[in-house]
Amino acid sequence: MSINVEYWGSAFSDRKSLADLYNNIKADAKILKRIISNLPVGSSVRQIATLYNNINAHYVSNYGARVEEIY
């Protein structure tokens, strides 16, 4: 998974440490856990993609809608 360090800040360490496979996988798992904890059961691809793009989103974003179209 590609972590946007500029968006997530230092929440998952810095870019150099994320180059390490173990640290990158741990950070990816943390992001997925946060996304899952913010989703209702039966969420759509557009809802999941929206939270991947912005964990604080309350409405489906254009990004989420585009991901669903591709999916």
GROMACS .gro file of N, CA and C in nm:
model
  213
    1MET      N    1   0.085  -0.117   0.000
    1MET     CA    2   0.000   0.000   0.000
    1MET      C    3   0.090   0.123   0.000
    2SER      N    4   0.053   0.221  -0.071
    2SER     CA    5   0.130   0.346  -0.076
    2SER      C    6   0.071   0.444   0.025
    3ILE      N    7   0.152   0.483   0.124
    3ILE     CA    8   0.105   0.574   0.228
    3ILE      C    9   0.147   0.716   0.193
    4ASN      N   10   0.050   0.805   0.189
    4ASN     CA   11   0.076   0.945   0.161
    4ASN      C   12   0.124   1.011   0.291
    5VAL      N   13   0.255   1.024   0.304
    5VAL     CA   14   0.315   1.078   0.427
    5VAL      C   15   0.274   1.223   0.447
    6GLU      N   16   0.255   1.297   0.339
    6GLU     CA   17   0.214   1.437   0.353
    6GLU      C   18   0.073   1.446   0.412
    7TYR      N   19  -0.017   1.352   0.376
    7TYR     CA   20  -0.154   1.352   0.429
    7TYR      C   21  -0.157   1.297   0.571
    8TRP      N   22  -0.097   1.181   0.591
    8TRP     CA   23  -0.103   1.115   0.722
    8TRP      C   24  -0.004   1.172   0.822
    9GLY      N   25   0.087   1.257   0.775
    9GLY     CA   26   0.185   1.317   0.864
    9GLY      C   27   0.273   1.211   0.928
   10SER      N   28   0.309   1.230   1.051
   10SER     CA   29   0.399   1.136   1.118
   10SER      C   30   0.321   1.028   1.192
   11ALA      N   31   0.192   1.014   1.165
   11ALA     CA   32   0.110   0.914   1.233
   11ALA      C   33   0.165   0.773   1.214
   12PHE      N   34   0.231   0.750   1.102
   12PHE     CA   35   0.284   0.617   1.072
   12PHE      C   36   0.433   0.621   1.045
   13SER      N   37   0.502   0.714   1.104
   13SER     CA   38   0.647   0.728   1.089
   13SER      C   39   0.681   0.814   0.968
   14ASP      N   40   0.808   0.818   0.935
   14ASP     CA   41   0.850   0.901   0.823
   14ASP      C   42   0.872   0.816   0.698
   15ARG      N   43   0.892   0.884   0.586
   15ARG     CA   44   0.907   0.817   0.457
   15ARG      C   45   1.021   0.715   0.459
   16LYS      N   46   1.132   0.750   0.522
   16LYS     CA   47   1.248   0.661   0.525
   16LYS      C   48   1.215   0.531   0.598
   17SER      N   49   1.149   0.542   0.712
   17SER     CA   50   1.116   0.422   0.789
   17SER      C   51   1.010   0.338   0.719
   18LEU      N   52   0.923   0.401   0.640
   18LEU     CA   53   0.821   0.328   0.566
   18LEU      C   54   0.879   0.251   0.448
   19ALA      N   55   1.004   0.280   0.412
   19ALA     CA   56   1.070   0.204   0.307
   19ALA      C   57   1.103   0.063   0.355
   20ASP      N   58   1.109   0.045   0.487
   20ASP     CA   59   1.130  -0.088   0.545
   20ASP      C   60   0.999  -0.166   0.534
   21LEU      N   61   1.006  -0.285   0.477
   21LEU     CA   62   0.886  -0.365   0.451
   21LEU      C   63   0.804  -0.391   0.577
   22TYR      N   64   0.867  -0.427   0.687
   22TYR     CA   65   0.795  -0.456   0.811
   22TYR      C   66   0.719  -0.332   0.859
   23ASN      N   67   0.787  -0.217   0.864
   23ASN     CA   68   0.722  -0.094   0.909
   23ASN      C   69   0.609  -0.053   0.815
   24ASN      N   70   0.629  -0.074   0.685
   24ASN     CA   71   0.526  -0.038   0.588
   24ASN      C   72   0.402  -0.124   0.606
   25ILE      N   73   0.419  -0.252   0.627
   25ILE     CA   74   0.304  -0.341   0.645
   25ILE      C   75   0.231  -0.308   0.775
   26LYS      N   76   0.304  -0.278   0.883
   26LYS     CA   77   0.241  -0.239   1.009
   26LYS      C   78   0.159  -0.111   0.990
   27ALA      N   79   0.215  -0.014   0.920
   27ALA     CA   80   0.143   0.112   0.897
   27ALA      C   81   0.019   0.087   0.811
   28ASP      N   82   0.032   0.004   0.707
   28ASP     CA   83  -0.083  -0.030   0.622
   28ASP      C   84  -0.194  -0.092   0.705
   29ALA      N   85  -0.158  -0.184   0.795
   29ALA     CA   86  -0.257  -0.251   0.879
   29ALA      C   87  -0.327  -0.150   0.970
   30LYS      N   88  -0.254  -0.052   1.022
   30LYS     CA   89  -0.315   0.050   1.108
   30LYS      C   90  -0.415   0.134   1.029
   31ILE      N   91  -0.378   0.169   0.906
   31ILE     CA   92  -0.469   0.248   0.823
   31ILE      C   93  -0.595   0.167   0.794
   32LEU      N   94  -0.579   0.041   0.756
   32LEU     CA   95  -0.695  -0.043   0.727
   32LEU      C   96  -0.783  -0.059   0.850
   33LYS      N   97  -0.723  -0.074   0.967
   33LYS     CA   98  -0.800  -0.087   1.091
   33LYS      C   99  -0.883   0.040   1.116
   34ARG      N  100  -0.823   0.157   1.091
   34ARG     CA  101  -0.896   0.282   1.109
   34ARG      C  102  -1.011   0.295   1.010
   35ILE      N  103  -0.987   0.254   0.886
   35ILE     CA  104  -1.093   0.259   0.785
   35ILE      C  105  -1.207   0.166   0.825
   36ILE      N  106  -1.173   0.043   0.861
   36ILE     CA  107  -1.275  -0.055   0.899
   36ILE      C  108  -1.357  -0.008   1.018
   37SER      N  109  -1.291   0.053   1.116
   37SER     CA  110  -1.364   0.098   1.235
   37SER      C  111  -1.459   0.214   1.206
   38ASN      N  112  -1.442   0.279   1.092
   38ASN     CA  113  -1.529   0.391   1.055
   38ASN      C  114  -1.636   0.354   0.952
   39LEU      N  115  -1.645   0.226   0.917
   39LEU     CA  116  -1.740   0.184   0.815
   39LEU      C  117  -1.857   0.105   0.874
   40PRO      N  118  -1.977   0.133   0.826
   40PRO     CA  119  -2.090   0.049   0.867
   40PRO      C  120  -2.082  -0.086   0.792
   41VAL      N  121  -2.146  -0.187   0.846
   41VAL     CA  122  -2.150  -0.318   0.781
   41VAL      C  123  -2.213  -0.304   0.644
   42GLY      N  124  -2.156  -0.371   0.545
   42GLY     CA  125  -2.212  -0.368   0.411
   42GLY      C  126  -2.176  -0.244   0.331
   43SER      N  127  -2.070  -0.177   0.367
   43SER     CA  128  -2.030  -0.054   0.297
   43SER      C  129  -1.994  -0.082   0.152
   44SER      N  130  -2.013   0.019   0.070
   44SER     CA  131  -1.983   0.008  -0.073
   44SER      C  132  -1.837   0.039  -0.099
   45VAL      N  133  -1.794   0.005  -0.219
   45VAL     CA  134  -1.658   0.035  -0.263
   45VAL      C  135  -1.634   0.186  -0.255
   46ARG      N  136  -1.735   0.265  -0.292
   46ARG     CA  137  -1.718   0.411  -0.291
   46ARG      C  138  -1.697   0.463  -0.150
   47GLN      N  139  -1.763   0.405  -0.050
   47GLN     CA  140  -1.744   0.447   0.089
   47GLN      C  141  -1.604   0.409   0.139
   48ILE      N  142  -1.561   0.289   0.107
   48ILE     CA  143  -1.429   0.244   0.150
   48ILE      C  144  -1.320   0.330   0.087
   49ALA      N  145  -1.330   0.354  -0.043
   49ALA     CA  146  -1.230   0.434  -0.112
   49ALA      C  147  -1.229   0.578  -0.060
   50THR      N  148  -1.344   0.631  -0.028
   50THR     CA  149  -1.351   0.767   0.027
   50THR      C  150  -1.273   0.776   0.157
   51LEU      N  151  -1.292   0.679   0.247
   51LEU     CA  152  -1.220   0.682   0.374
   51LEU      C  153  -1.071   0.655   0.356
   52TYR      N  154  -1.035   0.574   0.256
   52TYR     CA  155  -0.893   0.553   0.227
   52TYR      C  156  -0.828   0.686   0.187
   53ASN      N  157  -0.903   0.764   0.112
   53ASN     CA  158  -0.852   0.893   0.064
   53ASN      C  159  -0.859   1.001   0.171
   54ASN      N  160  -0.958   0.993   0.261
   54ASN     CA  161  -0.974   1.093   0.367
   54ASN      C  162  -1.049   1.029   0.484
   55ILE      N  163  -0.978   0.989   0.587
   55ILE     CA  164  -1.036   0.918   0.700
   55ILE      C  165  -1.143   1.000   0.772
   56ASN      N  166  -1.144   1.130   0.754
   56ASN     CA  167  -1.241   1.217   0.822
   56ASN      C  168  -1.364   1.249   0.736
   57ALA      N  169  -1.375   1.190   0.618
   57ALA     CA  170  -1.485   1.221   0.527
   57ALA      C  171  -1.618   1.173   0.585
   58HIS      N  172  -1.723   1.252   0.562
   58HIS     CA  173  -1.858   1.217   0.607
   58HIS      C  174  -1.949   1.184   0.489
   59TYR      N  175  -1.905   1.221   0.369
   59TYR     CA  176  -1.981   1.197   0.247
   59TYR      C  177  -1.890   1.135   0.144
   60VAL      N  178  -1.946   1.061   0.052
   60VAL     CA  179  -1.867   1.000  -0.055
   60VAL      C  180  -1.803   1.110  -0.139
   61SER      N  181  -1.675   1.094  -0.162
   61SER     CA  182  -1.600   1.194  -0.240
   61SER      C  183  -1.597   1.157  -0.387
   62ASN      N  184  -1.550   1.250  -0.469
   62ASN     CA  185  -1.531   1.222  -0.611
   62ASN      C  186  -1.434   1.106  -0.629
   63TYR      N  187  -1.331   1.102  -0.543
   63TYR     CA  188  -1.234   0.993  -0.549
   63TYR      C  189  -1.304   0.859  -0.527
   64GLY      N  190  -1.386   0.851  -0.424
   64GLY     CA  191  -1.459   0.727  -0.395
   64GLY      C  192  -1.547   0.684  -0.511
   65ALA      N  193  -1.616   0.780  -0.571
   65ALA     CA  194  -1.703   0.751  -0.685
   65ALA      C  195  -1.622   0.702  -0.805
   66ARG      N  196  -1.506   0.764  -0.830
   66ARG     CA  197  -1.421   0.721  -0.943
   66ARG      C  198  -1.368   0.580  -0.920
   67VAL      N  199  -1.326   0.549  -0.797
   67VAL     CA  200  -1.276   0.415  -0.767
   67VAL      C  201  -1.385   0.311  -0.792
   68GLU      N  202  -1.508   0.342  -0.749
   68GLU     CA  203  -1.617   0.249  -0.771
   68GLU      C  204  -1.642   0.226  -0.919
   69GLU      N  205  -1.634   0.331  -1.000
   69GLU     CA  206  -1.653   0.316  -1.145
   69GLU      C  207  -1.549   0.222  -1.203
   70ILE      N  208  -1.424   0.238  -1.160
   70ILE     CA  209  -1.316   0.152  -1.210
   70ILE      C  210  -1.334   0.009  -1.162
   71TYR      N  211  -1.378  -0.003  -1.037
   71TYR     CA  212  -1.398  -0.136  -0.980
   71TYR      C  213  -1.505  -0.212  -1.054
   0.00000   0.00000   0.00000
